[in-house]
XYZ file of C-alpha atoms in Angstrom:
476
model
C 0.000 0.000 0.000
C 1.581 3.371 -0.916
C 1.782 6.384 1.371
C 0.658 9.844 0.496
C 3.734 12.155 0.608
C 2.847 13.848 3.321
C 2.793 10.784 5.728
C 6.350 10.024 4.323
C 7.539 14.029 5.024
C 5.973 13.600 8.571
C 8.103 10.028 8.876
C 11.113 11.685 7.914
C 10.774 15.124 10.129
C 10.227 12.993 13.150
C 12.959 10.742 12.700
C 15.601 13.773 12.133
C 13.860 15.613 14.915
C 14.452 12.186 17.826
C 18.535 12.453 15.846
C 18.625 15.521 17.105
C 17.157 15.462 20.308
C 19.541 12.323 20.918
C 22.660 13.929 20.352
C 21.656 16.911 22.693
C 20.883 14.330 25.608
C 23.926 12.504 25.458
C 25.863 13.578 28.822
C 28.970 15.020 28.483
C 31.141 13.236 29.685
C 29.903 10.493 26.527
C 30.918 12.920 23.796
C 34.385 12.457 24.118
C 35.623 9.103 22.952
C 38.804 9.509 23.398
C 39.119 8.497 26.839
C 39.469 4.386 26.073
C 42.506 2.962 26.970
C 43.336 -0.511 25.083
C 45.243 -2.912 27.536
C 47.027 -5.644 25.560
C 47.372 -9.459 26.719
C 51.137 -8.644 28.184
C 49.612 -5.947 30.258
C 46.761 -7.821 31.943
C 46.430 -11.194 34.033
C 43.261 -12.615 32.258
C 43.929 -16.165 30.159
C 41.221 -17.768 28.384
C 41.521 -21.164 30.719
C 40.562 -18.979 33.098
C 37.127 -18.822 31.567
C 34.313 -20.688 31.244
C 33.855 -22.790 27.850
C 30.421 -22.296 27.129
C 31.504 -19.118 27.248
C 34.290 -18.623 24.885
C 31.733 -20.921 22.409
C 29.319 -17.916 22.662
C 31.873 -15.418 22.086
C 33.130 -17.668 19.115
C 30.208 -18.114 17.724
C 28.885 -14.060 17.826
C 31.971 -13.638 16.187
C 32.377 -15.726 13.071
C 29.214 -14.698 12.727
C 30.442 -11.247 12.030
C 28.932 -9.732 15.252
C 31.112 -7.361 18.014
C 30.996 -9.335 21.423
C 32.765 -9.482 24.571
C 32.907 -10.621 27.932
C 31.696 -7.755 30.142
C 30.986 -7.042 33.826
C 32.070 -8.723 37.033
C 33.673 -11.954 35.331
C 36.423 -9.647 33.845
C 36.854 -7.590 37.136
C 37.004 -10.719 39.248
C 39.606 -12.003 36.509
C 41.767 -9.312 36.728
C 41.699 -9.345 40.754
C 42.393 -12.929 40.105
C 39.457 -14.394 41.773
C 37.144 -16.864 39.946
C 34.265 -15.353 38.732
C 30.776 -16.653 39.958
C 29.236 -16.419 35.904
C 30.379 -14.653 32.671
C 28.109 -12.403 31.243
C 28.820 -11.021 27.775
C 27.536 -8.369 25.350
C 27.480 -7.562 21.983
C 25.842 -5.764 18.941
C 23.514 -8.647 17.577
C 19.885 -8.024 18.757
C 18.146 -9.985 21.271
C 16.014 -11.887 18.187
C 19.251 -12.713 16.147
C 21.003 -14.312 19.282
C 17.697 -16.301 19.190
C 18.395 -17.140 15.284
C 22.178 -17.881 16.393
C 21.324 -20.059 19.095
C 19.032 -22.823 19.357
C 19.679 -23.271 23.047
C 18.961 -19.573 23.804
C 15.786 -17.925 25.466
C 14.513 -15.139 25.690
C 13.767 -13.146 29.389
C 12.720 -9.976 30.877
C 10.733 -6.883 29.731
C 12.477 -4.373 31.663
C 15.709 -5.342 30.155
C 15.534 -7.409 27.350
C 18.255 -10.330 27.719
C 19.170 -13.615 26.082
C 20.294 -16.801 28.140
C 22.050 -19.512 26.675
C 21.402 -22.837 28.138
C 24.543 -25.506 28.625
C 22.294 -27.729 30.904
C 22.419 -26.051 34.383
C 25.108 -23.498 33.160
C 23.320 -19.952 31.931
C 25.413 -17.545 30.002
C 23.542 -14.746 30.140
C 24.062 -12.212 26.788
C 22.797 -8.338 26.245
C 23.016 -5.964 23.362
C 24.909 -3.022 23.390
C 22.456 -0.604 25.918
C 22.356 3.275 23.906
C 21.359 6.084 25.680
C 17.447 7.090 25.796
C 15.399 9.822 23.762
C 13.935 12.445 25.925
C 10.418 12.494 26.303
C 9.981 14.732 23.900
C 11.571 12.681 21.735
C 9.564 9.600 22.732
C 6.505 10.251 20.834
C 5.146 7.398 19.366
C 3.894 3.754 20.517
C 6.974 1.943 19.180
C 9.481 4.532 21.480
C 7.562 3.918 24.900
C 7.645 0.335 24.136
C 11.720 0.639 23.901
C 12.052 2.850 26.079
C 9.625 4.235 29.447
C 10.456 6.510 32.541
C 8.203 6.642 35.802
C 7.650 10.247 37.063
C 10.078 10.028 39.595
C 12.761 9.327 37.100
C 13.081 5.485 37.261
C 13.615 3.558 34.076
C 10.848 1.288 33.578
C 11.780 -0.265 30.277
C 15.105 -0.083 28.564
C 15.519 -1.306 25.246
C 17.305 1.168 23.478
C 20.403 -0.397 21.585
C 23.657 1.390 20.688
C 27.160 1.182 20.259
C 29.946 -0.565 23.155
C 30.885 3.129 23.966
C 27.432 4.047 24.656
C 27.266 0.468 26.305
C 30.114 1.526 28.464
C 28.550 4.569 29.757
C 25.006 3.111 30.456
C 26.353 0.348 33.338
C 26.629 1.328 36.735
C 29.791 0.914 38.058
C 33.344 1.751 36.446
C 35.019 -1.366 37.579
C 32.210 -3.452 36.456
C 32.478 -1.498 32.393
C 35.275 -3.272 31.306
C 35.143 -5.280 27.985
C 37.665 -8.464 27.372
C 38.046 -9.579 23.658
C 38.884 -13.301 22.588
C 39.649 -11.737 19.430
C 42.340 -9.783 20.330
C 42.744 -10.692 23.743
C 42.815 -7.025 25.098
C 40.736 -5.300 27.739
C 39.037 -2.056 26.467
C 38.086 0.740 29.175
C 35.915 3.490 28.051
C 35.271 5.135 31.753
C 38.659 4.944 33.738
C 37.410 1.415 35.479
C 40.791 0.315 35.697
C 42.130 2.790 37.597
C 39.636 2.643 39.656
C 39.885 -1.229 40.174
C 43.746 -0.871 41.059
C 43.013 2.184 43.584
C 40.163 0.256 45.088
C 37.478 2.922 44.425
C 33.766 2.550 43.620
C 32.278 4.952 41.479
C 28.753 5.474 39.554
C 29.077 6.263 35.793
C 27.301 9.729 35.203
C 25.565 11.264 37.643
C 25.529 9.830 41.025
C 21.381 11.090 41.561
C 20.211 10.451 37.416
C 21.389 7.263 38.044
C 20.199 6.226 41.155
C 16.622 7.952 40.635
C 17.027 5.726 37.355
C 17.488 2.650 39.302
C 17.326 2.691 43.244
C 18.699 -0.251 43.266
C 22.038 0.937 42.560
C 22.547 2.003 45.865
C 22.426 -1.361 47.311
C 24.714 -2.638 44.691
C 27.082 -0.103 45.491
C 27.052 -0.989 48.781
C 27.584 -4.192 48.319
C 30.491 -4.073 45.836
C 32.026 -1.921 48.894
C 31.579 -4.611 51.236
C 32.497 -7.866 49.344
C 35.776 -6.168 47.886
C 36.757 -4.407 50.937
C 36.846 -1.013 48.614
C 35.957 2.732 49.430
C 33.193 4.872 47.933
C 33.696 7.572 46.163
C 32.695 10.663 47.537
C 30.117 11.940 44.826
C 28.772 8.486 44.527
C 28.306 8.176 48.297
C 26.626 11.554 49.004
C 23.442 11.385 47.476
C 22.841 7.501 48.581
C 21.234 8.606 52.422
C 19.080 11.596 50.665
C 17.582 8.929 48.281
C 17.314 6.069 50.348
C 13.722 6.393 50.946
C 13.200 5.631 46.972
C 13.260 1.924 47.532
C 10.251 1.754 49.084
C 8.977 2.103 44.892
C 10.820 -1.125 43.892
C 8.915 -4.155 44.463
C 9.488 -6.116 47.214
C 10.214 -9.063 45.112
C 12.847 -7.795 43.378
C 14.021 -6.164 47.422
C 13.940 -10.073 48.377
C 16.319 -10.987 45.848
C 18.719 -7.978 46.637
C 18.634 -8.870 50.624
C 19.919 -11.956 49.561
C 22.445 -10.810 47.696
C 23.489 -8.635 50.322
C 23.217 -11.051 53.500
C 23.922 -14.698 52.404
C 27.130 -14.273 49.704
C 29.860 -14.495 52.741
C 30.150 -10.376 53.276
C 26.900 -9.974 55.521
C 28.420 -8.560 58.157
C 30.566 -5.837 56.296
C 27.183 -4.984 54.164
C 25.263 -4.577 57.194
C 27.483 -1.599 58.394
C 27.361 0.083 55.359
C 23.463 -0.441 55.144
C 23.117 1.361 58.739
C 26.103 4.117 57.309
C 23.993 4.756 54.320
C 20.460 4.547 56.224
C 19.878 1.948 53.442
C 18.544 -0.942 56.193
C 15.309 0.949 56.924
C 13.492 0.540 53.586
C 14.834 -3.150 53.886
C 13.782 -4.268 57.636
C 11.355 -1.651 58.633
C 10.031 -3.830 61.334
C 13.453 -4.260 62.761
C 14.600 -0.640 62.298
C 12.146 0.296 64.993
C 13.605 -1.644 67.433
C 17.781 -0.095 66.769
C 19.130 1.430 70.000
C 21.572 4.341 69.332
C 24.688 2.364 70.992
C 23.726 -0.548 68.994
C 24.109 -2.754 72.029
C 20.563 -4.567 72.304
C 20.099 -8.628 72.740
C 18.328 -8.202 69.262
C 21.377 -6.167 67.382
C 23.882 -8.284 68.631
C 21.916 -11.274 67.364
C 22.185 -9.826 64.043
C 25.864 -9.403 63.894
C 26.283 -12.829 65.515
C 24.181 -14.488 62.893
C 26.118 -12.679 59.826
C 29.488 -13.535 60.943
C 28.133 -17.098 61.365
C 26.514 -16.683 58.065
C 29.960 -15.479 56.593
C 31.860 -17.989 58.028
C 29.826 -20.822 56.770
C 29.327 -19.592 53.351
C 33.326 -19.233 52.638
C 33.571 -23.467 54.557
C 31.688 -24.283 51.539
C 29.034 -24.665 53.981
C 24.746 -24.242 53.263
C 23.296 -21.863 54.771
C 19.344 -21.292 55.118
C 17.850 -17.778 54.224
C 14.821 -19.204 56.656
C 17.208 -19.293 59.495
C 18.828 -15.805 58.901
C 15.371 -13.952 58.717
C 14.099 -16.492 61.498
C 17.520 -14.937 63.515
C 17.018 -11.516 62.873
C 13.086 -11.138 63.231
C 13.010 -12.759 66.347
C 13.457 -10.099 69.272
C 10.626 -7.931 67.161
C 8.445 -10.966 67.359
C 9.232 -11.511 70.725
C 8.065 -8.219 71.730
C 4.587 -7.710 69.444
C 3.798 -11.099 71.682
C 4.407 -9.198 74.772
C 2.640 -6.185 73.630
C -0.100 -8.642 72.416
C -0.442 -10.767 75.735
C -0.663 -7.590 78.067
C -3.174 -5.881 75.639
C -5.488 -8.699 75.170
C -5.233 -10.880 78.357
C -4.594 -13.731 76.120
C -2.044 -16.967 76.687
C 1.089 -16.341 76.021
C 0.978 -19.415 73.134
C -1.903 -17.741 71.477
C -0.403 -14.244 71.776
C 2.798 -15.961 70.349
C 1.131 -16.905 67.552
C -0.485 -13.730 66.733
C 2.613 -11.968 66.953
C 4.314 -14.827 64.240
C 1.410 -13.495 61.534
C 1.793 -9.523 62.213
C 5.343 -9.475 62.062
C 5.754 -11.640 59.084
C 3.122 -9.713 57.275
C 4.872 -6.344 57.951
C 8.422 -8.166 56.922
C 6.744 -9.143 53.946
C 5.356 -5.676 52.604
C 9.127 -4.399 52.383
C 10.270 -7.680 51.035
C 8.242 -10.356 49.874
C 9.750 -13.809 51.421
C 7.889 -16.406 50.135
C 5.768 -18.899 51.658
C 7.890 -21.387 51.413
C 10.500 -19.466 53.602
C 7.911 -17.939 55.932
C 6.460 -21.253 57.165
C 10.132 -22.382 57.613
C 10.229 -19.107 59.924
C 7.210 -19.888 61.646
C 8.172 -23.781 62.616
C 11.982 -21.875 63.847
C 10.032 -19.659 65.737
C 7.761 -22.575 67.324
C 10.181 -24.609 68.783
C 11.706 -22.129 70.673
C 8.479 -23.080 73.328
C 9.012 -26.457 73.020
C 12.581 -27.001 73.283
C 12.068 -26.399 77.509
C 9.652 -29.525 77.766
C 11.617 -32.415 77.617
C 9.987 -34.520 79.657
C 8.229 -37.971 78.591
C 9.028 -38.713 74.893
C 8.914 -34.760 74.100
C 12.714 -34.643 73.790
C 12.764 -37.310 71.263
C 9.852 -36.472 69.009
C 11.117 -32.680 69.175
C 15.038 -34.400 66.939
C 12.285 -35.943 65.091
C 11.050 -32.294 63.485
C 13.020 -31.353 60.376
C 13.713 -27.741 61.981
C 15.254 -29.133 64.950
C 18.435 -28.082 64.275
C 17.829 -24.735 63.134
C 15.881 -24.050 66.329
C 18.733 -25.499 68.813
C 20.851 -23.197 66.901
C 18.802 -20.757 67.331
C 18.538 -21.111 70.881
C 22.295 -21.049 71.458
C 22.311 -17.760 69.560
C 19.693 -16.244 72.156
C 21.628 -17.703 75.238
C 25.252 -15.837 73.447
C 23.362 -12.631 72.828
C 21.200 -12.337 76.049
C 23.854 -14.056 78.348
C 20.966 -16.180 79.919
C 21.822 -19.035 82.233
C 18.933 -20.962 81.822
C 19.246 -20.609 78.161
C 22.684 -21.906 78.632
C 21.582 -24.822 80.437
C 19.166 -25.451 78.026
C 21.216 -25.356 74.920
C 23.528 -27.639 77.134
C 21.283 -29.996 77.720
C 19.848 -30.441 74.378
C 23.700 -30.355 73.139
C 24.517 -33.607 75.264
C 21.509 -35.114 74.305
C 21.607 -35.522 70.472
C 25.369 -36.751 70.960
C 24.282 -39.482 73.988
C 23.554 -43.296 73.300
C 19.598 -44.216 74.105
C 20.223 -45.149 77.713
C 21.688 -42.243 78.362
C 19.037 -40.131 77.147
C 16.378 -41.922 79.051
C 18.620 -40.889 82.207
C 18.962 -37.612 81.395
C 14.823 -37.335 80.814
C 14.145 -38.895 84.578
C 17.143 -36.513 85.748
C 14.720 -33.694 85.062
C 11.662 -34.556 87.192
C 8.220 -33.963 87.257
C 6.761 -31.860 84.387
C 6.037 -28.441 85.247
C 3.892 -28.499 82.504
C 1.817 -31.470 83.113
C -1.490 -30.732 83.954
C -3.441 -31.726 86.590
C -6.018 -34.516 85.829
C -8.984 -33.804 88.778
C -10.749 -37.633 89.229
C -14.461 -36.274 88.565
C -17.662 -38.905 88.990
C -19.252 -39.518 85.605
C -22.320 -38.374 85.563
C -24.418 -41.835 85.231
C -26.427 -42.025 82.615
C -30.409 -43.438 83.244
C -31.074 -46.548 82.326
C -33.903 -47.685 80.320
C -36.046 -48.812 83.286
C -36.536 -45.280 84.479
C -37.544 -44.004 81.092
């Protein structure tokens, strides 16, 4: 079907009007080009057995077939700190649909950013397209654009699938160390935004402009934090200043996404570290609102120094190779607030203290769960933690061994032990004592240790009452 010429001049006025508009929003600092510093092989530490294979197929592949690609992000900083990167992530200039053509193992995911993943069994190498920098609004005029491309009012990027070139690639990622591109085809490093330098100097900065970016994406702050943290590196000033004005903006990401984050931030070994700079950067609030109510200014309280407690333990299990449960953690660190809605519950309602309990389990979950959504499955681990702390004292009968019986015994006990460190309770440390000999002792020495303890202060008293005779069938 032809179109008149006036629907072709409008076409072409609107497409040189959104050139234009571009090149005027470009920042700065992007203009000039001539900033990259090319770092050949005998000037950097990274060797292709150092990376993964599936990986150096993808970049193979991308490139015979006459695409630009490279591996990008934290695999080549953790390379050139000579660590072993966790994944490789890679990007190039072929589009999201022809990695799909390229690929029959590849998949498509995400709306926000558009992203392909190619599958080598339960190894994901996960591959984006050159990011380019976005239109103004002005600019973004037509269905197609806000499809590509959408900001919230506030500034946050809610869709970004505007392609471009590496430099522009370079410039759009949020930290310098983590915007440096390694080539298999040369075998050089290419920095476009001085991450080297800062990588060697142990600095981490935001590309651009610490605020634009973070309004962009809240979540930046965490990350930066957390970069800080797990590579024992300083912030730079600019990047760190805005971070406690904006805080309260994570309250608009949702608290799914906030799960995944607090996760990343408390169970990957540097828990402890992160959960300074959280408090520094008034970053734990939007996180743990139900716990930030309970913070003493000297940071001393039975329920603070059960949170330190449990992330060093955390830490130290997670670099022993060892599992650690995300139920147990949140189970740790929610406790002393549950504790205390109970209280507030049993003196407000005159109720028992199990039933009050109980209550208290539900509200404080519920509020835990509006700032970040832990799933059910995690939550009803929580509760069943949170449970056997009343049961663990009543031993008595065959309590003690249908209590080892419960799949959560061993989080609880652990959990007890924690409270007895943090609260410096003697009865808790006879408890966790007790319980401590008793898994380890044979049968017969068990049953001892159950007569040892006496009558059950628990048992309750069975009053002999006479039945109340039923009449026979002669009196009716």
């Amino acid at each position: 079907m032809s179109l008149s010429r006036c629907t072709i001049f409008t076409r072409v006025a609107n497409f040189c009007r959104k050139v234009l508009l571009r090149e005027e929003d470009v920042p700065a600092e992007t203009k000039d080009q001539n900033l990259m510093t090319i770092i050949p092989r005998d000037k950097h530490n990274i060797s292709r057995k150092d990376i993964s294979e599936n990986a150096l197929k993808v970049l193979y592949r991308l490139n015979k077939a006459g695409f630009e690609a490279y591996l990008v992000g934290g695999g080549v900083r953790d390379l050139l700190l000579g660590k072993k990167p966790k994944d490789f992530d890679i990007t190039t200039n072929a589009t999201p649909e022809q990695m799909r053509k390229l690929f029959r193992n590849c998949r498509l995911v995400g709306r926000r950013f558009r992203l392909a993943h190619v599958m080598f069994g339960p190894e994901v190498i996960e591959v984006a397209t050159f990011r380019g920098h976005h239109a103004s609004e002005a600019a973004a005029d037509n269905e197609h654009d806000r499809n590509q491309s959408q900001r919230g009012q506030n500034g946050m990027l809610l869709r970004d699938n505007i392609f471009g070139s590496i430099e522009d690639d370079a410039q759009r990622r949020d930290l310098t160390i983590n915007s440096l591109y390694y080539s298999v085809a040369d075998f050089t490093v290419r920095d476009y935004v001085g991450g080297l330098q800062d990588l060697q100097q142990g600095v981490i900065r935001l590309i651009g402009d610490p605020e634009t970016r973070y309004r962009e994406d809240p979540v930046r702050m965490l990350r930066v934090v957390r970069f800080a943290a797990k590579l024992n590196m300083t912030i730079a000033a600019e990047t760190a200043e805005p971070v406690t004005r904006l805080s309260s903006l994570l309250t608009d990401i949702p608290s799914a996404r906030l799960f995944e984050e607090s996760l990343k931030l408390l169970q990957t070994g540097y828990g402890e570290q992160t959960y300074g700079l959280l408090m520094q950067y008034q970053l734990f609030q939007p996180l743990f609102p139900t716990i930030t109510q309970y913070l003493t200014a000297q940071g001393d309280s039975p329920m603070e120094r059960m949170i330190i407690q449990v992330l060093k333990n955390t830490d130290r299990r997670i670099h022993n190779d060892m599992r650690v449960n995300p139920a147990f953690l949140f189970a740790a660190m929610l406790w002393y607030p549950q504790s205390e809605r109970a209280q507030q519950i049993a003196q407000e309602s005159g109720l028992p203290w199990y039933e009050a309990f109980a209550l208290a389990m539900n509200d404080t979950l519920d509020e835990a769960c509006r700032a970040i959504a832990i799933p059910k499955r995690i939550t009803s681990l929580i509760r069943d933690i949170w449970s056997l702390q009343l049961r663990l004292p009543r031993r008595h009968g065959k309590r003690a061994w249908k209590l080892m019986e419960h799949p959560k015994f061993r989080a609880a006990y652990d959990l007890l032990l924690l409270r007895a460190e943090t609260e410096n309770s003697s009865e808790l440390e006879r408890l966790g004592q007790w319980w401590g000999e008793f898994q380890s002792a044979p049968p017969v020495r068990q049953s001892a240790m159950i007569n040892s303890l006496g009558s059950d202060p628990h048992q309750r008293r069975r009053h002999n009452r006479s039945r109340r005779r039923q009449p026979s069938a002669r009196n009716n």
